[in-house]
Tab-separated table of C-alpha atoms and ligand atoms in Angstrom:
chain	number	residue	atom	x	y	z
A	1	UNK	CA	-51.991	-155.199	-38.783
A	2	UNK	CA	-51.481	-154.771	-42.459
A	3	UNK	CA	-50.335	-157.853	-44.197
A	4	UNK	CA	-49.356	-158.014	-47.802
A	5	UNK	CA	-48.706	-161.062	-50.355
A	6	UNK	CA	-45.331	-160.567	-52.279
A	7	UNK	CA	-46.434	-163.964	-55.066
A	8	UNK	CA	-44.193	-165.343	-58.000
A	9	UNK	CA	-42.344	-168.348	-59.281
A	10	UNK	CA	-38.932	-167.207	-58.027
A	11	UNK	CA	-37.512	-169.608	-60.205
A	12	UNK	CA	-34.789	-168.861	-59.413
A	13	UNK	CA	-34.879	-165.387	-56.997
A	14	UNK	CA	-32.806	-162.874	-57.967
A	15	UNK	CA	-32.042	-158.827	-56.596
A	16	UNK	CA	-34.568	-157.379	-58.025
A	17	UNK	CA	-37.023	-159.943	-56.073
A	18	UNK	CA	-34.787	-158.933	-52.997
A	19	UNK	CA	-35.193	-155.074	-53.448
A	20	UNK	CA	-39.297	-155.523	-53.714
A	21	UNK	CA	-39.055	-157.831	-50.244
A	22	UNK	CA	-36.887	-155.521	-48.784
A	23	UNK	CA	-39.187	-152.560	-49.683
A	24	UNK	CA	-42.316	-154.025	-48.946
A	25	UNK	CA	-40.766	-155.020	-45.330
A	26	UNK	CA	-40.961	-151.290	-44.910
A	27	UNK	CA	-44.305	-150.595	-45.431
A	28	UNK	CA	-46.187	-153.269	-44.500
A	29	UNK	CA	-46.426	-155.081	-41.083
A	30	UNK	CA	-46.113	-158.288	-42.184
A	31	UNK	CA	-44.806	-159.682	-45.752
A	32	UNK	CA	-45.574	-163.358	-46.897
A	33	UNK	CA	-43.323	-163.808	-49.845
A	34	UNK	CA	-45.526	-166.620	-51.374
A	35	UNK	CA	-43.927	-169.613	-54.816
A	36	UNK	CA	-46.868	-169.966	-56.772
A	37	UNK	CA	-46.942	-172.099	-59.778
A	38	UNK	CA	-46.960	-169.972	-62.703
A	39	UNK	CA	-48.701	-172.309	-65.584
A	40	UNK	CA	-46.577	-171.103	-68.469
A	41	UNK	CA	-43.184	-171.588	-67.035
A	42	UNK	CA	-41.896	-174.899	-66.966
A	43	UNK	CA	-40.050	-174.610	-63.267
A	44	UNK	CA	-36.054	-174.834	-63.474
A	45	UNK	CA	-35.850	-175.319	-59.532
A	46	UNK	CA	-38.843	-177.663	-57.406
A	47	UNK	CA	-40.770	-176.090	-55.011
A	48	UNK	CA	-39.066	-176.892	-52.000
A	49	UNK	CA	-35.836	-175.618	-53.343
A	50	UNK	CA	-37.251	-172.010	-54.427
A	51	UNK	CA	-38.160	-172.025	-51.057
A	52	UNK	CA	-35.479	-173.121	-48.961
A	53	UNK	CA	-33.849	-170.068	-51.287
A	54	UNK	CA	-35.896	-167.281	-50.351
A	55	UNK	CA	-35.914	-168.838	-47.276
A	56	UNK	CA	-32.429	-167.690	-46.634
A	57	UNK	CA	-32.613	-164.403	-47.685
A	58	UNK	CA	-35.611	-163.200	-45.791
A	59	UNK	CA	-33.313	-163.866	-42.558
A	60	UNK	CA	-32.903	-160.586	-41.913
A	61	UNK	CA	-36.503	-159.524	-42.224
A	62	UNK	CA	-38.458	-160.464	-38.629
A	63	UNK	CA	-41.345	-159.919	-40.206
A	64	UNK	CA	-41.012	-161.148	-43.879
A	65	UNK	CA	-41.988	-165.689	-43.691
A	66	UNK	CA	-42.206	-167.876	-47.216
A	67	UNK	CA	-44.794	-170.176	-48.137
A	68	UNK	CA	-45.770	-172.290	-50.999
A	69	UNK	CA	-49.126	-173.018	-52.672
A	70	UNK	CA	-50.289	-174.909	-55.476
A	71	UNK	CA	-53.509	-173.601	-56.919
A	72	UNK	CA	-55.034	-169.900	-56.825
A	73	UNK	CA	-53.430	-166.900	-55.736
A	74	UNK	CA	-57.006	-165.309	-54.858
A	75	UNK	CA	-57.482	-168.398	-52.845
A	76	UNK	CA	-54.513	-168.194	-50.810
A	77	UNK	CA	-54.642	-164.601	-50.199
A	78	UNK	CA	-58.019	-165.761	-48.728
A	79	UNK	CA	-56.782	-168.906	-47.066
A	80	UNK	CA	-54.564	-166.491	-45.128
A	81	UNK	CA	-56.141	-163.770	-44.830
A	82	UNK	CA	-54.784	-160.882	-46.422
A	83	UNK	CA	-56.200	-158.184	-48.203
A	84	UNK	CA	-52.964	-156.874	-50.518
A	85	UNK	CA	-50.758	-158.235	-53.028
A	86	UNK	CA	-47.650	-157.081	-54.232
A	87	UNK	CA	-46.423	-157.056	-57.576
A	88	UNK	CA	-43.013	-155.761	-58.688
A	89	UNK	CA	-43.064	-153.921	-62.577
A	90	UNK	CA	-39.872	-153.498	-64.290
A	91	UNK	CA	-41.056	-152.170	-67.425
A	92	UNK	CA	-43.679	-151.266	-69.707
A	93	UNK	CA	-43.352	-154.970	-71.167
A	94	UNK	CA	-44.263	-156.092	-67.610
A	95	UNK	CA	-47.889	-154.231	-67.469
A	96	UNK	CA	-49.675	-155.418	-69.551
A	97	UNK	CA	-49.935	-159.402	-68.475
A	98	UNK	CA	-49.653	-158.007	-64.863
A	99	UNK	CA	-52.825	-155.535	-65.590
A	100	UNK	CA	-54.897	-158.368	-66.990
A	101	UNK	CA	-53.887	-160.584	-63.756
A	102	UNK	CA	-54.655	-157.797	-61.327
A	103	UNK	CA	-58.175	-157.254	-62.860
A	104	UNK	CA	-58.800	-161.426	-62.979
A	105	UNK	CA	-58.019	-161.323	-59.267
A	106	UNK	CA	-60.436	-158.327	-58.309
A	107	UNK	CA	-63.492	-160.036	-60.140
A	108	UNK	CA	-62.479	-163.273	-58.631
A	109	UNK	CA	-62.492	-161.409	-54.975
A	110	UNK	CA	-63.169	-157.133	-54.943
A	111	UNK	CA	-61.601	-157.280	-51.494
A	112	UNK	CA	-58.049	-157.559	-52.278
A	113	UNK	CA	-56.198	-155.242	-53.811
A	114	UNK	CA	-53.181	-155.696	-55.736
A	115	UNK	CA	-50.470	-152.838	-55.366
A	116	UNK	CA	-47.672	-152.370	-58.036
A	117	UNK	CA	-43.795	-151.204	-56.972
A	118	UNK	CA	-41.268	-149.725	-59.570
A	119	UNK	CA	-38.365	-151.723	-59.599
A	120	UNK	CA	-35.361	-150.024	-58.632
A	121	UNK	CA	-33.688	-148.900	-61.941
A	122	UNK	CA	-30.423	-150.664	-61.054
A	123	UNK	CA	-32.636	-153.968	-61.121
A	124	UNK	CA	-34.798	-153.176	-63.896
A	125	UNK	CA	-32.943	-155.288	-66.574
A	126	UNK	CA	-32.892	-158.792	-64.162
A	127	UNK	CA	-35.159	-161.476	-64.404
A	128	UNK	CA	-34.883	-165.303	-63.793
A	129	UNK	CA	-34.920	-165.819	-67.089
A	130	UNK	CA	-31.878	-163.592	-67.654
A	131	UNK	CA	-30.227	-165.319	-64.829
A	132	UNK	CA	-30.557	-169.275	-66.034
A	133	UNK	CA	-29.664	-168.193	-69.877
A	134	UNK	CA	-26.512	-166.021	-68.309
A	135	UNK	CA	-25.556	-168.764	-65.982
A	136	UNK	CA	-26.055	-172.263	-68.138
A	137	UNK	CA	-23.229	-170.404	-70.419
A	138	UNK	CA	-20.995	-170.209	-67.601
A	139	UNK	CA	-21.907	-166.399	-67.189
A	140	UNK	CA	-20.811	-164.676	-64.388
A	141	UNK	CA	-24.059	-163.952	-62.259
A	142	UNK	CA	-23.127	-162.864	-59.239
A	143	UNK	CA	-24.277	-159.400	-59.227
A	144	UNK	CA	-27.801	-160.513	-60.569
A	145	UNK	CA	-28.752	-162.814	-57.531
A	146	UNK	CA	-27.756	-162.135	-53.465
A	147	UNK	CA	-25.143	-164.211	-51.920
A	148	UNK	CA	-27.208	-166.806	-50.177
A	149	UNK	CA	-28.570	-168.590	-52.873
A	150	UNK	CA	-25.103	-167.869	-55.810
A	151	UNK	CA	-23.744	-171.557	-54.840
A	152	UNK	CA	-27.190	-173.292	-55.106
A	153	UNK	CA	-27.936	-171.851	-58.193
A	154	UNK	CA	-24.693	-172.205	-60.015
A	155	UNK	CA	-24.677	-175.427	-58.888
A	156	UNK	CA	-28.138	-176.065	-61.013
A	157	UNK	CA	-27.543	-174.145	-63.599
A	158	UNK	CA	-23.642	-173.966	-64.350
A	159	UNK	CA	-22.832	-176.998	-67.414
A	160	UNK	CA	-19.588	-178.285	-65.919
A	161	UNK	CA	-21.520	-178.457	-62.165
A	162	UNK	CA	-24.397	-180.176	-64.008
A	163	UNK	CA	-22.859	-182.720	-66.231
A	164	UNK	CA	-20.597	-185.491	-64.322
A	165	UNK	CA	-17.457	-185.539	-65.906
B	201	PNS	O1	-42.926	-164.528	-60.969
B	201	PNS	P1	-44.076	-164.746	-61.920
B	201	PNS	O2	-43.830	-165.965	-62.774
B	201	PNS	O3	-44.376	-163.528	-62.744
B	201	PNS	O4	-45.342	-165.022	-60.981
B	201	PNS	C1	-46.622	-165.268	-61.558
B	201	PNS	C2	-47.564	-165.897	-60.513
B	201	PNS	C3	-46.962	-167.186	-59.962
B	201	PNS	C4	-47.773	-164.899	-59.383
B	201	PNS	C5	-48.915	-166.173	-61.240
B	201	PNS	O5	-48.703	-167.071	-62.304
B	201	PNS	C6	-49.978	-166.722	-60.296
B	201	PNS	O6	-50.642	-165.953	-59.621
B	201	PNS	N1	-50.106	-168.076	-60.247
B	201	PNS	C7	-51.060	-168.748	-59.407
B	201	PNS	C8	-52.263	-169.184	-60.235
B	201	PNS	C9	-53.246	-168.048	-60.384
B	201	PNS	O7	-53.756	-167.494	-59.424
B	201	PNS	N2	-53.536	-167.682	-61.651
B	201	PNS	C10	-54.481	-166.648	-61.990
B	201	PNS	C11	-53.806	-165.312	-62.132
B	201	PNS	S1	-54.883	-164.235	-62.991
């Protein structure tokens, strides 16, 4: 059984995260889409809200489960055993930063590889960056992030649902 780590801060997930999870559910047996802390983003949503998102988006996918872990990605990849992680690249601006992780994470353990997927071009322009900035000007962001999760993060984000009053 092949199982593959799908890591990031999902903070918050959006459709291009969906497209990778939905892709990777096809190839591999089993898909642990895994919130790590990244250390330089300060986190919009907590922990236990990024994944009680993803949470509800993965309920179609039998074989996709979330998790959380604070500290090493090597180290959880270890802790549970699998030997792949999965990395979505959008652009070129993407590589470079992802490159330098993917070769920290080989020296740190040779026996898991990391595997890069293209983003689908009609995602290639969303991040969660692009989300919060869109939505804390009352942007419309519905076609950036799946259903599910639209209320939870408007309701975070927007400034009238923020502000009492
Ligand atoms: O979605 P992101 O913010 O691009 O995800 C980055 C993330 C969380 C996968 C990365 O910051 C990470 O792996 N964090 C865990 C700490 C770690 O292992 N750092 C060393 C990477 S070389």
């Amino acid at each position: 059984m092949v199982c593959a780590i799908y890591p990031g801060s999902f903070d918050p997930v959006t459709n291009g995260h969906l497209d990778i999870i939905d892709r990777a559910s096809k190839v591999f047996d089993h898909v642990i889409v895994a919130v790590l802390e990244n250390p330089r983003k300060i986190p919009t949503f907590s922990m236990e809200e990024k994944v009680q998102m993803l949470k509800k988006i993965v309920v179609p996918y039998p074989n996709v489960e979330v998790d959380s872990y604070r500290g090493l990605l090597i180290d959880y990849a270890q802790k549970r055993g699998a030997r792949i992680i999965i990395k979505g690249l959008r652009a070129i601006s993407d590589f470079e930063f992802e490159f330098q992780m993917a070769l920290t994470n080989r020296q740190l353990n040779c026996e898991v590889e990391t595997m890069f997927m293209m983003t689908n071009n009609m995602y290639s322009f969303i991040s969660s960056g692009i989300v919060k900035e869109v939505a804390s000007y009352g942007g419309e962001i519905k076609t950036l992030v799946p259903p599910q999760v639209y209320d939870m993060i408007i309701k975070k984000l927007t400034p009238s649902s923020s502000k009492p009053g």
